[in-house]
Amino acid sequence: MTINVGGTFFLKPGSICRMALMAGLVGMLLPAAGCTSTSTNNAPTALTEGPKDTGSYPNLNIPPQVAAKQLTKEETAANLAQLKAEEQMQIAKGSGVKAPANSAALNTLAKTHGADTLKQIEGKCDPALDPSCN
């Protein structure tokens, strides 16, 4: 009785050639697929052109331009106060989670809901539960 242990751990020469051939085919198809883009060029030029050698090092002492105007401490405090006031109004309205009015009815619904739904799915629906039942 012979056990082929090496076949599961080591690749055979034929399988290596097949993998190399497939890698070559994939390598030929991927660049061609990248050239078939139909989108318009809305990307920033830094992303499309890539890095450029300017011949000098960047000056890290110059602060970069900010993308948007930064909020001052007063504006941040005003926005936070407005949010807190809106939160208090929502709490005053009573929009919090309320206890169910009839917990006994909800408990019986929880016990029978799964079986009733399964009957409807299997086609054994009850016309009393579902008027559209056939």
PDB file of C-alpha atoms in Angstrom:
ATOM      1  CA  MET A   1       0.000   0.000   0.000  1.00  0.00           C
ATOM      2  CA  THR A   2       1.508   3.329  -1.090  1.00  0.00           C
ATOM      3  CA  ILE A   3       0.567   6.768   0.236  1.00  0.00           C
ATOM      4  CA  ASN A   4       1.223   9.785  -1.959  1.00  0.00           C
ATOM      5  CA  VAL A   5       2.319  12.252   0.714  1.00  0.00           C
ATOM      6  CA  GLY A   6       4.541  14.423  -1.470  1.00  0.00           C
ATOM      7  CA  GLY A   7       1.759  15.156  -3.982  1.00  0.00           C
ATOM      8  CA  THR A   8      -0.157  17.201  -1.484  1.00  0.00           C
ATOM      9  CA  PHE A   9       2.801  19.250  -0.249  1.00  0.00           C
ATOM     10  CA  PHE A  10       4.984  19.730  -3.318  1.00  0.00           C
ATOM     11  CA  LEU A  11       4.000  20.989  -6.734  1.00  0.00           C
ATOM     12  CA  LYS A  12       4.636  18.807  -9.721  1.00  0.00           C
ATOM     13  CA  PRO A  13       6.522  20.227 -12.749  1.00  0.00           C
ATOM     14  CA  GLY A  14       3.397  20.191 -14.904  1.00  0.00           C
ATOM     15  CA  SER A  15       1.370  22.220 -12.428  1.00  0.00           C
ATOM     16  CA  ILE A  16       4.177  24.788 -12.135  1.00  0.00           C
ATOM     17  CA  CYS A  17       4.166  25.268 -15.920  1.00  0.00           C
ATOM     18  CA  ARG A  18       0.388  25.654 -15.967  1.00  0.00           C
ATOM     19  CA  MET A  19       0.538  28.268 -13.186  1.00  0.00           C
ATOM     20  CA  ALA A  20       3.259  30.199 -15.016  1.00  0.00           C
ATOM     21  CA  LEU A  21       1.201  30.147 -18.213  1.00  0.00           C
ATOM     22  CA  MET A  22      -1.898  31.417 -16.388  1.00  0.00           C
ATOM     23  CA  ALA A  23       0.128  34.149 -14.670  1.00  0.00           C
ATOM     24  CA  GLY A  24       1.425  35.265 -18.058  1.00  0.00           C
ATOM     25  CA  LEU A  25      -2.091  35.384 -19.515  1.00  0.00           C
ATOM     26  CA  VAL A  26      -3.403  37.337 -16.548  1.00  0.00           C
ATOM     27  CA  GLY A  27      -0.443  39.695 -16.822  1.00  0.00           C
ATOM     28  CA  MET A  28      -1.317  40.367 -20.461  1.00  0.00           C
ATOM     29  CA  LEU A  29      -5.035  40.881 -19.816  1.00  0.00           C
ATOM     30  CA  LEU A  30      -4.855  43.158 -16.784  1.00  0.00           C
ATOM     31  CA  PRO A  31      -3.061  46.077 -18.452  1.00  0.00           C
ATOM     32  CA  ALA A  32      -5.502  45.909 -21.362  1.00  0.00           C
ATOM     33  CA  ALA A  33      -8.441  45.992 -18.950  1.00  0.00           C
ATOM     34  CA  GLY A  34      -7.056  49.107 -17.303  1.00  0.00           C
ATOM     35  CA  CYS A  35      -7.108  50.990 -20.619  1.00  0.00           C
ATOM     36  CA  THR A  36     -10.830  50.493 -21.173  1.00  0.00           C
ATOM     37  CA  SER A  37     -12.084  52.980 -18.600  1.00  0.00           C
ATOM     38  CA  THR A  38     -15.173  54.947 -19.634  1.00  0.00           C
ATOM     39  CA  SER A  39     -15.179  57.446 -16.768  1.00  0.00           C
ATOM     40  CA  THR A  40     -14.282  61.075 -17.247  1.00  0.00           C
ATOM     41  CA  ASN A  41     -11.074  62.360 -15.725  1.00  0.00           C
ATOM     42  CA  ASN A  42     -12.316  64.091 -12.579  1.00  0.00           C
ATOM     43  CA  ALA A  43      -9.432  62.852 -10.439  1.00  0.00           C
ATOM     44  CA  PRO A  44      -6.870  65.318  -9.111  1.00  0.00           C
ATOM     45  CA  THR A  45      -3.743  65.531 -11.206  1.00  0.00           C
ATOM     46  CA  ALA A  46      -1.557  64.293  -8.352  1.00  0.00           C
ATOM     47  CA  LEU A  47      -3.411  60.976  -8.439  1.00  0.00           C
ATOM     48  CA  THR A  48      -3.364  60.548 -12.191  1.00  0.00           C
ATOM     49  CA  GLU A  49       0.127  61.773 -13.031  1.00  0.00           C
ATOM     50  CA  GLY A  50       1.930  60.410 -10.005  1.00  0.00           C
ATOM     51  CA  PRO A  51       4.925  61.885  -8.239  1.00  0.00           C
ATOM     52  CA  LYS A  52       7.241  64.216 -10.128  1.00  0.00           C
ATOM     53  CA  ASP A  53      10.944  64.740  -9.522  1.00  0.00           C
ATOM     54  CA  THR A  54      11.419  68.486  -9.126  1.00  0.00           C
ATOM     55  CA  GLY A  55      15.114  68.161  -8.413  1.00  0.00           C
ATOM     56  CA  SER A  56      14.815  69.616  -4.912  1.00  0.00           C
ATOM     57  CA  TYR A  57      13.579  68.484  -1.530  1.00  0.00           C
ATOM     58  CA  PRO A  58      10.254  69.822  -0.233  1.00  0.00           C
ATOM     59  CA  ASN A  59      10.479  72.602   2.321  1.00  0.00           C
ATOM     60  CA  LEU A  60       8.738  71.267   5.404  1.00  0.00           C
ATOM     61  CA  ASN A  61       8.955  74.646   7.141  1.00  0.00           C
ATOM     62  CA  ILE A  62       6.216  76.089   4.927  1.00  0.00           C
ATOM     63  CA  PRO A  63       2.802  75.201   6.394  1.00  0.00           C
ATOM     64  CA  PRO A  64       0.511  73.489   3.875  1.00  0.00           C
ATOM     65  CA  GLN A  65      -2.676  75.166   2.693  1.00  0.00           C
ATOM     66  CA  VAL A  66      -5.766  74.077   4.583  1.00  0.00           C
ATOM     67  CA  ALA A  67      -8.667  72.610   2.658  1.00  0.00           C
ATOM     68  CA  ALA A  68     -11.315  74.603   4.524  1.00  0.00           C
ATOM     69  CA  LYS A  69     -11.528  77.480   6.956  1.00  0.00           C
ATOM     70  CA  GLN A  70     -10.968  76.183  10.473  1.00  0.00           C
ATOM     71  CA  LEU A  71     -13.597  76.799  13.149  1.00  0.00           C
ATOM     72  CA  THR A  72     -12.676  79.119  15.963  1.00  0.00           C
ATOM     73  CA  LYS A  73     -13.244  78.137  19.590  1.00  0.00           C
ATOM     74  CA  GLU A  74     -16.254  80.483  19.733  1.00  0.00           C
ATOM     75  CA  GLU A  75     -17.854  78.917  16.641  1.00  0.00           C
ATOM     76  CA  THR A  76     -17.256  75.440  18.022  1.00  0.00           C
ATOM     77  CA  ALA A  77     -18.833  76.409  21.358  1.00  0.00           C
ATOM     78  CA  ALA A  78     -21.845  77.990  19.598  1.00  0.00           C
ATOM     79  CA  ASN A  79     -22.411  74.884  17.451  1.00  0.00           C
ATOM     80  CA  LEU A  80     -22.098  72.618  20.482  1.00  0.00           C
ATOM     81  CA  ALA A  81     -24.568  74.755  22.458  1.00  0.00           C
ATOM     82  CA  GLN A  82     -27.044  74.592  19.564  1.00  0.00           C
ATOM     83  CA  LEU A  83     -26.764  70.808  19.428  1.00  0.00           C
ATOM     84  CA  LYS A  84     -27.260  70.516  23.187  1.00  0.00           C
ATOM     85  CA  ALA A  85     -30.375  72.733  22.984  1.00  0.00           C
ATOM     86  CA  GLU A  86     -31.827  70.571  20.203  1.00  0.00           C
ATOM     87  CA  GLU A  87     -31.055  67.457  22.250  1.00  0.00           C
ATOM     88  CA  GLN A  88     -32.930  68.911  25.233  1.00  0.00           C
ATOM     89  CA  MET A  89     -35.921  69.756  23.012  1.00  0.00           C
ATOM     90  CA  GLN A  90     -36.032  66.159  21.754  1.00  0.00           C
ATOM     91  CA  ILE A  91     -35.873  64.824  25.299  1.00  0.00           C
ATOM     92  CA  ALA A  92     -38.669  67.219  26.358  1.00  0.00           C
ATOM     93  CA  LYS A  93     -40.874  65.969  23.516  1.00  0.00           C
ATOM     94  CA  GLY A  94     -40.588  62.467  24.938  1.00  0.00           C
ATOM     95  CA  SER A  95     -38.984  60.923  21.892  1.00  0.00           C
ATOM     96  CA  GLY A  96     -37.194  58.386  24.085  1.00  0.00           C
ATOM     97  CA  VAL A  97     -37.992  54.678  24.086  1.00  0.00           C
ATOM     98  CA  LYS A  98     -41.265  53.994  25.841  1.00  0.00           C
ATOM     99  CA  ALA A  99     -42.337  50.817  27.582  1.00  0.00           C
ATOM    100  CA  PRO A 100     -44.877  48.765  25.626  1.00  0.00           C
ATOM    101  CA  ALA A 101     -48.487  49.439  26.577  1.00  0.00           C
ATOM    102  CA  ASN A 102     -49.531  45.796  26.710  1.00  0.00           C
ATOM    103  CA  SER A 103     -46.595  43.515  27.429  1.00  0.00           C
ATOM    104  CA  ALA A 104     -48.779  40.381  27.715  1.00  0.00           C
ATOM    105  CA  ALA A 105     -49.999  40.821  24.136  1.00  0.00           C
ATOM    106  CA  LEU A 106     -46.449  41.320  22.944  1.00  0.00           C
ATOM    107  CA  ASN A 107     -45.335  38.161  24.742  1.00  0.00           C
ATOM    108  CA  THR A 108     -48.043  36.053  23.088  1.00  0.00           C
ATOM    109  CA  LEU A 109     -47.192  37.587  19.720  1.00  0.00           C
ATOM    110  CA  ALA A 110     -43.538  36.677  20.257  1.00  0.00           C
ATOM    111  CA  LYS A 111     -44.473  33.074  21.054  1.00  0.00           C
ATOM    112  CA  THR A 112     -46.755  32.565  18.047  1.00  0.00           C
ATOM    113  CA  HIS A 113     -45.185  34.821  15.422  1.00  0.00           C
ATOM    114  CA  GLY A 114     -42.566  32.325  14.262  1.00  0.00           C
ATOM    115  CA  ALA A 115     -45.025  29.462  13.817  1.00  0.00           C
ATOM    116  CA  ASP A 116     -47.570  31.662  12.041  1.00  0.00           C
ATOM    117  CA  THR A 117     -44.973  33.013   9.653  1.00  0.00           C
ATOM    118  CA  LEU A 118     -43.643  29.541   8.928  1.00  0.00           C
ATOM    119  CA  LYS A 119     -47.165  28.340   8.092  1.00  0.00           C
ATOM    120  CA  GLN A 120     -47.610  31.248   5.653  1.00  0.00           C
ATOM    121  CA  ILE A 121     -44.267  30.568   4.017  1.00  0.00           C
ATOM    122  CA  GLU A 122     -44.966  26.854   3.631  1.00  0.00           C
ATOM    123  CA  GLY A 123     -48.350  27.588   2.057  1.00  0.00           C
ATOM    124  CA  LYS A 124     -50.398  26.380   4.997  1.00  0.00           C
ATOM    125  CA  CYS A 125     -51.601  29.844   5.849  1.00  0.00           C
ATOM    126  CA  ASP A 126     -54.627  30.602   7.978  1.00  0.00           C
ATOM    127  CA  PRO A 127     -57.242  32.848   6.310  1.00  0.00           C
ATOM    128  CA  ALA A 128     -58.021  34.313   9.730  1.00  0.00           C
ATOM    129  CA  LEU A 129     -54.443  35.596   9.966  1.00  0.00           C
ATOM    130  CA  ASP A 130     -53.929  36.503   6.328  1.00  0.00           C
ATOM    131  CA  PRO A 131     -56.968  37.575   4.248  1.00  0.00           C
ATOM    132  CA  SER A 132     -54.975  37.211   1.020  1.00  0.00           C
ATOM    133  CA  CYS A 133     -54.376  33.513   1.754  1.00  0.00           C
ATOM    134  CA  ASN A 134     -55.445  31.092  -0.977  1.00  0.00           C
TER     135      ASN A 134
END
